[in-house]
PDB file of C-alpha atoms and ligand atoms in Angstrom:
ATOM      1  CA  MET F 244     177.760  90.087  72.176  1.00  0.00           C
ATOM      2  CA  ALA F 245     174.303  88.585  71.950  1.00  0.00           C
ATOM      3  CA  GLU F 246     173.952  89.940  68.410  1.00  0.00           C
ATOM      4  CA  ALA F 247     177.278  88.463  67.400  1.00  0.00           C
ATOM      5  CA  ALA F 248     176.273  85.061  68.781  1.00  0.00           C
ATOM      6  CA  ALA F 249     172.920  85.217  67.003  1.00  0.00           C
ATOM      7  CA  THR F 250     174.538  85.387  63.590  1.00  0.00           C
ATOM      8  CA  SER F 251     177.573  83.215  64.167  1.00  0.00           C
ATOM      9  CA  LEU F 252     175.996  79.817  63.559  1.00  0.00           C
ATOM     10  CA  ASP F 253     174.761  78.406  60.291  1.00  0.00           C
ATOM     11  CA  PRO F 254     171.065  77.441  60.649  1.00  0.00           C
ATOM     12  CA  ALA F 255     171.610  74.553  58.260  1.00  0.00           C
ATOM     13  CA  ASP F 256     173.922  72.896  60.792  1.00  0.00           C
ATOM     14  CA  THR F 257     172.307  74.093  63.994  1.00  0.00           C
ATOM     15  CA  ILE F 258     168.799  73.060  64.953  1.00  0.00           C
ATOM     16  CA  LEU F 259     168.647  74.987  68.201  1.00  0.00           C
ATOM     17  CA  GLU F 260     170.347  78.115  69.376  1.00  0.00           C
ATOM     18  CA  VAL F 261     169.766  79.688  72.779  1.00  0.00           C
ATOM     19  CA  ASN F 262     171.327  83.142  72.916  1.00  0.00           C
ATOM     20  CA  ASN F 263     172.044  84.648  76.298  1.00  0.00           C
ATOM     21  CA  ILE F 264     168.589  84.187  77.797  1.00  0.00           C
ATOM     22  CA  GLU F 265     167.427  85.514  81.110  1.00  0.00           C
ATOM     23  CA  VAL F 266     164.308  84.041  82.728  1.00  0.00           C
ATOM     24  CA  ILE F 267     162.304  85.586  85.528  1.00  0.00           C
ATOM     25  CA  TYR F 268     159.434  83.928  87.444  1.00  0.00           C
ATOM     26  CA  ASP F 269     156.637  85.970  89.005  1.00  0.00           C
ATOM     27  CA  HIS F 270     158.231  89.200  87.700  1.00  0.00           C
ATOM     28  CA  VAL F 271     160.964  89.115  90.347  1.00  0.00           C
ATOM     29  CA  ILE F 272     162.688  85.738  90.686  1.00  0.00           C
ATOM     30  CA  LEU F 273     165.698  85.707  88.367  1.00  0.00           C
ATOM     31  CA  VAL F 274     166.469  82.084  87.574  1.00  0.00           C
ATOM     32  CA  LEU F 275     168.448  82.039  84.308  1.00  0.00           C
ATOM     33  CA  LYS F 276     171.169  84.661  84.164  1.00  0.00           C
ATOM     34  CA  GLY F 277     172.361  84.637  80.588  1.00  0.00           C
ATOM     35  CA  VAL F 278     172.287  81.071  79.279  1.00  0.00           C
ATOM     36  CA  SER F 279     173.628  80.305  75.798  1.00  0.00           C
ATOM     37  CA  LEU F 280     173.836  76.922  74.158  1.00  0.00           C
ATOM     38  CA  SER F 281     173.402  75.288  70.797  1.00  0.00           C
ATOM     39  CA  VAL F 282     172.474  71.864  69.489  1.00  0.00           C
ATOM     40  CA  PRO F 283     173.779  70.695  66.124  1.00  0.00           C
ATOM     41  CA  ARG F 284     171.276  69.176  63.708  1.00  0.00           C
ATOM     42  CA  GLY F 285     171.280  65.447  64.383  1.00  0.00           C
ATOM     43  CA  GLY F 286     173.195  65.866  67.639  1.00  0.00           C
ATOM     44  CA  ILE F 287     172.728  64.734  71.218  1.00  0.00           C
ATOM     45  CA  THR F 288     173.628  67.489  73.648  1.00  0.00           C
ATOM     46  CA  ALA F 289     173.480  67.236  77.446  1.00  0.00           C
ATOM     47  CA  LEU F 290     172.433  70.004  79.811  1.00  0.00           C
ATOM     48  CA  LEU F 291     173.837  68.982  83.171  1.00  0.00           C
ATOM     49  CA  GLY F 292     173.464  70.364  86.646  1.00  0.00           C
ATOM     50  CA  ALA F 293     172.256  69.716  90.165  1.00  0.00           C
ATOM     51  CA  ASN F 294     168.666  69.993  91.306  1.00  0.00           C
ATOM     52  CA  GLY F 295     167.546  73.629  91.041  1.00  0.00           C
ATOM     53  CA  ALA F 296     170.275  74.684  88.581  1.00  0.00           C
ATOM     54  CA  GLY F 297     167.713  75.754  85.967  1.00  0.00           C
ATOM     55  CA  LYS F 298     167.610  72.820  83.530  1.00  0.00           C
ATOM     56  CA  THR F 299     163.827  72.492  83.391  1.00  0.00           C
ATOM     57  CA  THR F 300     163.454  76.266  83.124  1.00  0.00           C
ATOM     58  CA  THR F 301     165.802  76.257  80.126  1.00  0.00           C
ATOM     59  CA  LEU F 302     163.823  73.499  78.393  1.00  0.00           C
ATOM     60  CA  LYS F 303     160.510  75.224  79.069  1.00  0.00           C
ATOM     61  CA  ALA F 304     161.884  78.485  77.696  1.00  0.00           C
ATOM     62  CA  ILE F 305     162.757  76.632  74.483  1.00  0.00           C
ATOM     63  CA  SER F 306     159.388  74.900  74.121  1.00  0.00           C
ATOM     64  CA  ASN F 307     157.521  78.035  75.149  1.00  0.00           C
ATOM     65  CA  LEU F 308     155.901  76.493  78.211  1.00  0.00           C
ATOM     66  CA  LEU F 309     157.058  79.104  80.734  1.00  0.00           C
ATOM     67  CA  ARG F 310     154.017  81.289  80.590  1.00  0.00           C
ATOM     68  CA  ALA F 311     151.915  78.637  82.334  1.00  0.00           C
ATOM     69  CA  GLU F 312     154.446  78.838  85.204  1.00  0.00           C
ATOM     70  CA  ARG F 313     154.346  82.627  85.392  1.00  0.00           C
ATOM     71  CA  GLY F 314     157.812  82.661  83.891  1.00  0.00           C
ATOM     72  CA  GLU F 315     159.125  84.939  81.174  1.00  0.00           C
ATOM     73  CA  VAL F 316     162.186  85.230  78.950  1.00  0.00           C
ATOM     74  CA  THR F 317     163.223  88.809  79.643  1.00  0.00           C
ATOM     75  CA  LYS F 318     166.485  88.941  77.674  1.00  0.00           C
ATOM     76  CA  GLY F 319     168.101  87.083  74.808  1.00  0.00           C
ATOM     77  CA  ASN F 320     166.428  84.922  72.206  1.00  0.00           C
ATOM     78  CA  ILE F 321     165.942  81.338  71.071  1.00  0.00           C
ATOM     79  CA  VAL F 322     166.026  80.098  67.492  1.00  0.00           C
ATOM     80  CA  PHE F 323     164.614  76.664  66.606  1.00  0.00           C
ATOM     81  CA  ASP F 324     165.133  75.433  63.057  1.00  0.00           C
ATOM     82  CA  GLY F 325     165.727  78.909  61.687  1.00  0.00           C
ATOM     83  CA  ALA F 326     162.848  80.762  63.404  1.00  0.00           C
ATOM     84  CA  GLN F 327     162.523  82.665  66.672  1.00  0.00           C
ATOM     85  CA  VAL F 328     160.439  80.724  69.188  1.00  0.00           C
ATOM     86  CA  GLN F 329     159.161  83.748  71.097  1.00  0.00           C
ATOM     87  CA  ASN F 330     156.281  84.370  68.712  1.00  0.00           C
ATOM     88  CA  GLN F 331     155.219  80.743  68.404  1.00  0.00           C
ATOM     89  CA  SER F 332     152.863  78.903  70.717  1.00  0.00           C
ATOM     90  CA  ALA F 333     153.935  75.612  72.262  1.00  0.00           C
ATOM     91  CA  ASN F 334     151.581  73.824  69.836  1.00  0.00           C
ATOM     92  CA  GLU F 335     153.050  75.595  66.835  1.00  0.00           C
ATOM     93  CA  LEU F 336     156.494  74.536  67.997  1.00  0.00           C
ATOM     94  CA  VAL F 337     155.330  70.935  68.225  1.00  0.00           C
ATOM     95  CA  LYS F 338     154.023  71.185  64.659  1.00  0.00           C
ATOM     96  CA  ARG F 339     157.372  72.602  63.563  1.00  0.00           C
ATOM     97  CA  GLY F 340     159.130  69.658  65.185  1.00  0.00           C
ATOM     98  CA  CYS F 341     160.209  70.729  68.666  1.00  0.00           C
ATOM     99  CA  ILE F 342     158.688  68.798  71.567  1.00  0.00           C
ATOM    100  CA  GLN F 343     159.449  68.467  75.253  1.00  0.00           C
ATOM    101  CA  VAL F 344     159.153  65.286  77.301  1.00  0.00           C
ATOM    102  CA  MET F 345     158.408  66.511  80.791  1.00  0.00           C
ATOM    103  CA  GLU F 346     160.302  65.564  83.882  1.00  0.00           C
ATOM    104  CA  GLY F 347     158.395  62.974  85.912  1.00  0.00           C
ATOM    105  CA  ARG F 348     157.175  61.156  82.756  1.00  0.00           C
ATOM    106  CA  HIS F 349     153.701  62.595  82.619  1.00  0.00           C
ATOM    107  CA  CYS F 350     151.274  60.048  81.246  1.00  0.00           C
ATOM    108  CA  PHE F 351     147.514  60.050  81.314  1.00  0.00           C
ATOM    109  CA  GLY F 352     147.193  57.399  84.029  1.00  0.00           C
ATOM    110  CA  HIS F 353     143.615  56.441  83.219  1.00  0.00           C
ATOM    111  CA  LEU F 354     144.297  55.915  79.496  1.00  0.00           C
ATOM    112  CA  SER F 355     145.872  52.819  77.971  1.00  0.00           C
ATOM    113  CA  VAL F 356     149.490  52.953  76.853  1.00  0.00           C
ATOM    114  CA  GLU F 357     148.343  53.010  73.227  1.00  0.00           C
ATOM    115  CA  ASP F 358     145.870  55.832  73.771  1.00  0.00           C
ATOM    116  CA  ASN F 359     148.638  57.795  75.488  1.00  0.00           C
ATOM    117  CA  LEU F 360     150.804  57.305  72.411  1.00  0.00           C
ATOM    118  CA  LEU F 361     147.966  58.399  70.132  1.00  0.00           C
ATOM    119  CA  THR F 362     147.491  61.644  72.065  1.00  0.00           C
ATOM    120  CA  GLY F 363     150.973  62.541  70.819  1.00  0.00           C
ATOM    121  CA  ALA F 364     149.642  62.803  67.278  1.00  0.00           C
ATOM    122  CA  PHE F 365     147.171  65.575  68.110  1.00  0.00           C
ATOM    123  CA  THR F 366     148.908  68.270  66.059  1.00  0.00           C
ATOM    124  CA  ARG F 367     149.083  66.114  62.924  1.00  0.00           C
ATOM    125  CA  ARG F 368     146.868  66.503  59.918  1.00  0.00           C
ATOM    126  CA  ASP F 369     148.211  63.683  57.758  1.00  0.00           C
ATOM    127  CA  GLY F 370     145.517  61.097  58.468  1.00  0.00           C
ATOM    128  CA  GLN F 371     144.959  57.877  60.383  1.00  0.00           C
ATOM    129  CA  ALA F 372     147.025  55.603  58.151  1.00  0.00           C
ATOM    130  CA  ALA F 373     150.206  57.602  58.679  1.00  0.00           C
ATOM    131  CA  ILE F 374     149.521  57.771  62.397  1.00  0.00           C
ATOM    132  CA  ARG F 375     149.024  53.974  62.648  1.00  0.00           C
ATOM    133  CA  GLU F 376     152.287  53.516  60.758  1.00  0.00           C
ATOM    134  CA  ASP F 377     154.133  55.675  63.244  1.00  0.00           C
ATOM    135  CA  LEU F 378     152.530  53.824  66.129  1.00  0.00           C
ATOM    136  CA  GLU F 379     154.063  50.615  64.754  1.00  0.00           C
ATOM    137  CA  LEU F 380     157.387  52.426  64.434  1.00  0.00           C
ATOM    138  CA  VAL F 381     157.201  53.440  68.103  1.00  0.00           C
ATOM    139  CA  TYR F 382     156.543  49.785  68.982  1.00  0.00           C
ATOM    140  CA  THR F 383     159.636  48.670  67.074  1.00  0.00           C
ATOM    141  CA  TYR F 384     161.737  50.980  69.259  1.00  0.00           C
ATOM    142  CA  PHE F 385     159.824  50.145  72.441  1.00  0.00           C
ATOM    143  CA  PRO F 386     158.774  46.481  72.190  1.00  0.00           C
ATOM    144  CA  ARG F 387     157.774  46.577  75.862  1.00  0.00           C
ATOM    145  CA  LEU F 388     155.080  49.101  75.007  1.00  0.00           C
ATOM    146  CA  LYS F 389     153.589  46.816  72.389  1.00  0.00           C
ATOM    147  CA  VAL F 390     153.201  44.124  75.036  1.00  0.00           C
ATOM    148  CA  ARG F 391     151.618  46.651  77.394  1.00  0.00           C
ATOM    149  CA  ARG F 392     149.598  48.529  74.769  1.00  0.00           C
ATOM    150  CA  ASN F 393     146.220  47.834  76.393  1.00  0.00           C
ATOM    151  CA  SER F 394     147.339  48.337  79.997  1.00  0.00           C
ATOM    152  CA  GLN F 395     146.229  51.405  81.851  1.00  0.00           C
ATOM    153  CA  ALA F 396     149.332  53.643  81.855  1.00  0.00           C
ATOM    154  CA  GLY F 397     148.934  54.484  85.545  1.00  0.00           C
ATOM    155  CA  TYR F 398     149.532  50.838  86.433  1.00  0.00           C
ATOM    156  CA  THR F 399     152.681  50.334  84.343  1.00  0.00           C
ATOM    157  CA  SER F 400     156.213  50.583  85.776  1.00  0.00           C
ATOM    158  CA  GLY F 401     158.230  53.797  85.975  1.00  0.00           C
ATOM    159  CA  GLY F 402     160.375  52.656  83.060  1.00  0.00           C
ATOM    160  CA  GLU F 403     157.335  51.865  80.931  1.00  0.00           C
ATOM    161  CA  GLN F 404     155.850  55.264  81.725  1.00  0.00           C
ATOM    162  CA  GLN F 405     159.079  56.981  80.663  1.00  0.00           C
ATOM    163  CA  MET F 406     159.013  54.951  77.438  1.00  0.00           C
ATOM    164  CA  THR F 407     155.373  55.918  76.916  1.00  0.00           C
ATOM    165  CA  ALA F 408     156.247  59.593  77.403  1.00  0.00           C
ATOM    166  CA  ILE F 409     159.065  59.396  74.834  1.00  0.00           C
ATOM    167  CA  GLY F 410     156.914  57.326  72.476  1.00  0.00           C
ATOM    168  CA  ARG F 411     154.132  59.882  72.691  1.00  0.00           C
ATOM    169  CA  ALA F 412     156.608  62.623  71.758  1.00  0.00           C
ATOM    170  CA  LEU F 413     157.702  60.550  68.749  1.00  0.00           C
ATOM    171  CA  MET F 414     154.104  60.439  67.527  1.00  0.00           C
ATOM    172  CA  SER F 415     154.383  64.152  66.723  1.00  0.00           C
ATOM    173  CA  ARG F 416     157.223  63.343  64.264  1.00  0.00           C
ATOM    174  CA  PRO F 417     159.713  65.605  65.999  1.00  0.00           C
ATOM    175  CA  LYS F 418     162.959  66.926  64.594  1.00  0.00           C
ATOM    176  CA  MET F 419     164.079  67.563  68.124  1.00  0.00           C
ATOM    177  CA  ILE F 420     163.145  66.216  71.559  1.00  0.00           C
ATOM    178  CA  LEU F 421     163.850  68.131  74.763  1.00  0.00           C
ATOM    179  CA  LEU F 422     164.141  65.293  77.246  1.00  0.00           C
ATOM    180  CA  ASP F 423     163.910  66.288  80.899  1.00  0.00           C
ATOM    181  CA  GLU F 424     165.611  63.906  83.355  1.00  0.00           C
ATOM    182  CA  PRO F 425     164.743  60.603  81.693  1.00  0.00           C
ATOM    183  CA  SER F 426     166.805  58.694  84.274  1.00  0.00           C
ATOM    184  CA  MET F 427     165.004  60.069  87.303  1.00  0.00           C
ATOM    185  CA  GLY F 428     163.888  57.372  89.726  1.00  0.00           C
ATOM    186  CA  LEU F 429     164.774  54.483  87.424  1.00  0.00           C
ATOM    187  CA  ALA F 430     167.034  51.515  88.116  1.00  0.00           C
ATOM    188  CA  PRO F 431     170.434  51.708  86.360  1.00  0.00           C
ATOM    189  CA  GLN F 432     169.665  48.913  83.910  1.00  0.00           C
ATOM    190  CA  LEU F 433     166.481  50.604  82.788  1.00  0.00           C
ATOM    191  CA  VAL F 434     168.271  53.948  82.455  1.00  0.00           C
ATOM    192  CA  GLU F 435     170.751  52.243  80.146  1.00  0.00           C
ATOM    193  CA  GLU F 436     167.905  50.686  78.131  1.00  0.00           C
ATOM    194  CA  ILE F 437     166.243  54.071  77.653  1.00  0.00           C
ATOM    195  CA  PHE F 438     169.457  55.839  76.650  1.00  0.00           C
ATOM    196  CA  GLU F 439     170.195  53.065  74.141  1.00  0.00           C
ATOM    197  CA  ILE F 440     166.811  53.756  72.544  1.00  0.00           C
ATOM    198  CA  VAL F 441     167.573  57.488  72.485  1.00  0.00           C
ATOM    199  CA  LYS F 442     170.821  56.695  70.705  1.00  0.00           C
ATOM    200  CA  LYS F 443     169.025  54.528  68.123  1.00  0.00           C
ATOM    201  CA  LEU F 444     166.369  57.177  67.514  1.00  0.00           C
ATOM    202  CA  ASN F 445     169.133  59.703  66.986  1.00  0.00           C
ATOM    203  CA  GLU F 446     171.100  57.499  64.589  1.00  0.00           C
ATOM    204  CA  GLU F 447     168.239  55.923  62.661  1.00  0.00           C
ATOM    205  CA  GLN F 448     165.526  58.590  62.705  1.00  0.00           C
ATOM    206  CA  GLY F 449     167.816  61.628  62.838  1.00  0.00           C
ATOM    207  CA  VAL F 450     166.080  63.082  65.892  1.00  0.00           C
ATOM    208  CA  SER F 451     168.186  65.718  67.675  1.00  0.00           C
ATOM    209  CA  PHE F 452     168.158  65.665  71.476  1.00  0.00           C
ATOM    210  CA  LEU F 453     168.733  68.125  74.260  1.00  0.00           C
ATOM    211  CA  LEU F 454     168.976  65.978  77.405  1.00  0.00           C
ATOM    212  CA  ALA F 455     168.596  67.627  80.790  1.00  0.00           C
ATOM    213  CA  GLU F 456     170.175  65.324  83.376  1.00  0.00           C
ATOM    214  CA  GLN F 457     171.506  65.220  86.903  1.00  0.00           C
ATOM    215  CA  ASN F 458     172.959  61.836  86.016  1.00  0.00           C
ATOM    216  CA  THR F 459     176.179  63.217  84.524  1.00  0.00           C
ATOM    217  CA  ASN F 460     177.766  59.834  84.134  1.00  0.00           C
ATOM    218  CA  VAL F 461     175.163  58.334  81.822  1.00  0.00           C
ATOM    219  CA  ALA F 462     174.423  61.598  79.981  1.00  0.00           C
ATOM    220  CA  LEU F 463     178.085  62.129  79.058  1.00  0.00           C
ATOM    221  CA  ARG F 464     178.332  58.617  77.690  1.00  0.00           C
ATOM    222  CA  TYR F 465     175.477  59.171  75.248  1.00  0.00           C
ATOM    223  CA  ALA F 466     175.798  62.877  74.416  1.00  0.00           C
ATOM    224  CA  LYS F 467     178.419  64.276  72.101  1.00  0.00           C
ATOM    225  CA  TYR F 468     178.594  67.652  73.784  1.00  0.00           C
ATOM    226  CA  GLY F 469     177.665  68.919  77.232  1.00  0.00           C
ATOM    227  CA  TYR F 470     176.917  72.102  79.131  1.00  0.00           C
ATOM    228  CA  ILE F 471     177.090  72.374  82.911  1.00  0.00           C
ATOM    229  CA  LEU F 472     174.572  74.695  84.484  1.00  0.00           C
ATOM    230  CA  GLU F 473     174.917  76.070  88.020  1.00  0.00           C
ATOM    231  CA  SER F 474     172.572  78.615  89.567  1.00  0.00           C
ATOM    232  CA  GLY F 475     171.285  79.743  86.199  1.00  0.00           C
ATOM    233  CA  ARG F 476     174.655  80.093  84.460  1.00  0.00           C
ATOM    234  CA  ILE F 477     176.641  77.823  82.153  1.00  0.00           C
ATOM    235  CA  VAL F 478     179.924  77.296  84.002  1.00  0.00           C
ATOM    236  CA  LEU F 479     181.571  74.823  81.656  1.00  0.00           C
ATOM    237  CA  ASP F 480     180.934  73.280  78.270  1.00  0.00           C
ATOM    238  CA  GLY F 481     182.782  70.981  75.925  1.00  0.00           C
ATOM    239  CA  GLU F 482     182.892  67.719  74.020  1.00  0.00           C
ATOM    240  CA  ALA F 483     181.475  64.957  76.211  1.00  0.00           C
ATOM    241  CA  ALA F 484     184.724  63.007  76.051  1.00  0.00           C
ATOM    242  CA  ALA F 485     186.687  66.037  77.305  1.00  0.00           C
ATOM    243  CA  LEU F 486     184.173  66.733  80.091  1.00  0.00           C
ATOM    244  CA  ARG F 487     184.456  63.148  81.288  1.00  0.00           C
ATOM    245  CA  GLU F 488     188.207  63.689  81.690  1.00  0.00           C
ATOM    246  CA  ASN F 489     187.915  67.142  83.295  1.00  0.00           C
ATOM    247  CA  GLU F 490     189.182  67.032  86.892  1.00  0.00           C
ATOM    248  CA  ASP F 491     186.389  69.230  88.268  1.00  0.00           C
ATOM    249  CA  VAL F 492     183.690  67.292  86.473  1.00  0.00           C
ATOM    250  CA  LYS F 493     185.177  64.071  87.796  1.00  0.00           C
ATOM    251  CA  GLU F 494     185.364  65.407  91.293  1.00  0.00           C
ATOM    252  CA  PHE F 495     182.069  67.226  91.569  1.00  0.00           C
ATOM    253  CA  TYR F 496     179.782  65.501  89.117  1.00  0.00           C
ATOM    254  CA  LEU F 497     181.164  62.031  88.588  1.00  0.00           C
ATOM    255  CA  GLY F 498     182.310  61.400  92.165  1.00  0.00           C
ATOM    256  CA  VAL F 499     185.676  59.941  91.160  1.00  0.00           C
ATOM    257  CA  GLY F 500     188.111  62.666  92.276  1.00  0.00           C
ATOM    258  CA  GLY F 501     191.766  61.925  92.913  1.00  0.00           C
ATOM    259  CA  GLU F 502     191.318  62.194  96.675  1.00  0.00           C
ATOM    260  CA  GLY F 503     188.575  59.601  96.824  1.00  0.00           C
ATOM    261  CA  ARG F 504     184.890  59.865  96.227  1.00  0.00           C
ATOM    262  CA  ARG F 505     183.393  63.200  97.104  1.00  0.00           C
ATOM    263  CA  SER F 506     179.902  64.509  96.686  1.00  0.00           C
ATOM    264  CA  PHE F 507     179.379  67.836  94.973  1.00  0.00           C
ATOM    265  CA  ARG F 508     176.894  68.536  97.744  1.00  0.00           C
ATOM    266  CA  ASP F 509     179.907  69.284  99.911  1.00  0.00           C
ATOM    267  CA  VAL F 510     179.296  72.909  99.099  1.00  0.00           C
ATOM    268  CA  LYS F 511     182.043  74.582 101.082  1.00  0.00           C
ATOM    269  CA  HIS F 512     184.768  72.490  99.602  1.00  0.00           C
ATOM    270  CA  TYR F 513     183.111  72.781  96.241  1.00  0.00           C
ATOM    271  CA  LYS F 514     183.189  76.585  96.148  1.00  0.00           C
ATOM    272  CA  ARG F 515     186.735  76.805  97.459  1.00  0.00           C
ATOM    273  CA  ARG F 516     188.288  74.307  95.120  1.00  0.00           C
ATOM    274  CA  LYS F 517     186.420  74.571  91.922  1.00  0.00           C
ATOM    275  CA  ARG F 518     188.691  75.940  89.238  1.00  0.00           C
ATOM    276  CA  TRP F 519     185.943  77.390  87.077  1.00  0.00           C
ATOM    277  CA  LEU F 520     184.814  79.685  89.886  1.00  0.00           C
ATOM    278  CA  SER F 521     188.245  81.118  90.645  1.00  0.00           C
TER     279      SER F 521
HETATM  280  N1  ADP K 738     157.221  78.324  88.649  1.00  0.00           N
HETATM  281  C1  ADP K 738     158.258  78.766  89.379  1.00  0.00           C
HETATM  282  N2  ADP K 738     158.156  79.886  90.132  1.00  0.00           N
HETATM  283  C2  ADP K 738     159.217  80.324  90.852  1.00  0.00           C
HETATM  284  N3  ADP K 738     160.410  79.725  90.880  1.00  0.00           N
HETATM  285  C3  ADP K 738     160.578  78.609  90.169  1.00  0.00           C
HETATM  286  C4  ADP K 738     159.515  78.061  89.382  1.00  0.00           C
HETATM  287  N4  ADP K 738     159.976  76.943  88.768  1.00  0.00           N
HETATM  288  C5  ADP K 738     161.253  76.805  89.158  1.00  0.00           C
HETATM  289  N5  ADP K 738     161.619  77.790  89.995  1.00  0.00           N
HETATM  290  C6  ADP K 738     162.956  77.973  90.603  1.00  0.00           C
HETATM  291  O1  ADP K 738     163.903  78.099  89.577  1.00  0.00           O
HETATM  292  C7  ADP K 738     165.114  77.432  89.916  1.00  0.00           C
HETATM  293  C8  ADP K 738     165.468  76.453  88.819  1.00  0.00           C
HETATM  294  O2  ADP K 738     164.505  75.434  88.784  1.00  0.00           O
HETATM  295  P1  ADP K 738     164.466  74.319  87.663  1.00  0.00           P
HETATM  296  O3  ADP K 738     164.551  74.964  86.344  1.00  0.00           O
HETATM  297  O4  ADP K 738     163.312  73.453  87.928  1.00  0.00           O
HETATM  298  O5  ADP K 738     165.856  73.561  87.943  1.00  0.00           O
HETATM  299  P2  ADP K 738     166.301  72.050  87.596  1.00  0.00           P
HETATM  300  O6  ADP K 738     165.402  71.542  86.532  1.00  0.00           O
HETATM  301  O7  ADP K 738     167.724  72.184  87.165  1.00  0.00           O
HETATM  302  O8  ADP K 738     166.172  71.279  88.862  1.00  0.00           O
HETATM  303  C9  ADP K 738     164.891  76.794  91.280  1.00  0.00           C
HETATM  304  O9  ADP K 738     165.443  77.621  92.249  1.00  0.00           O
HETATM  305  C10 ADP K 738     163.390  76.733  91.390  1.00  0.00           C
HETATM  306  O10 ADP K 738     162.987  76.838  92.729  1.00  0.00           O
HETATM  307 MG1   MG K 739     164.236  69.867  86.473  1.00  0.00          MG
END
């Protein structure tokens, strides 16, 4: 089955293909139990799931950052832009256009916003002029960062740090950004502002996105397609519009079930009722 999946998609239309991967931490902790997903070239795809479902692990498997966590892909394979990622270092992947923006918006707190952005260009060899040009491009998408360019990143707001983290990723001229929980800890209005910028970057710069989010509501409004991950398995996937209308998604992830609002943390009820588990 894995072989069939590996050859079923046209690499011209598909920028990322994850084929039935298993991930183990510390040689024994099985976290991903056969995850498959794909992202169309120029698409925005959401990877949804509760805390601990395996979203970050999936993104790190793709960007080849698991080794630093004592994690390993033990089955399956991942193809980015026509080539297997397993034999490429994280830096090589960045050069080839695949970059991850870490959860928790990691910035260098002691550097200015602008210097943080410039660190994103470290894999480039096309000279200062091109890099300055792209810096200006980042500022057109994130005008707030231009205002704050000389501020020490550690003293900027959570929203500005998330923008800095995305802007820094843009400085590597990515074809695809793996964006890990951009909404985390941010006020709703700021979340909306950041997703609007993601949408513009997708439409105007052609950047493909894989968005890992617990915030199902906002992610399904901006993504075209979504996958729902639970305990290391994809339990449901579909067009975002269809997922938004799915009764289980409404009940357990959007909190708007027919019988009133209900949290998906109500585990007992969740396991008993959920159609995709029966
Ligand atoms: N470095 C690690 N070593 C061992 N277990 C880990 C490690 N990182 C994550 N895990 C475990 O893997 C599971 C999935 O975690 P994670 O991928 O971070 O989920 P999510 O991003 O969806 O919250 C969790 O049970 C978590 O405790
Ligand atoms: Mg995570």
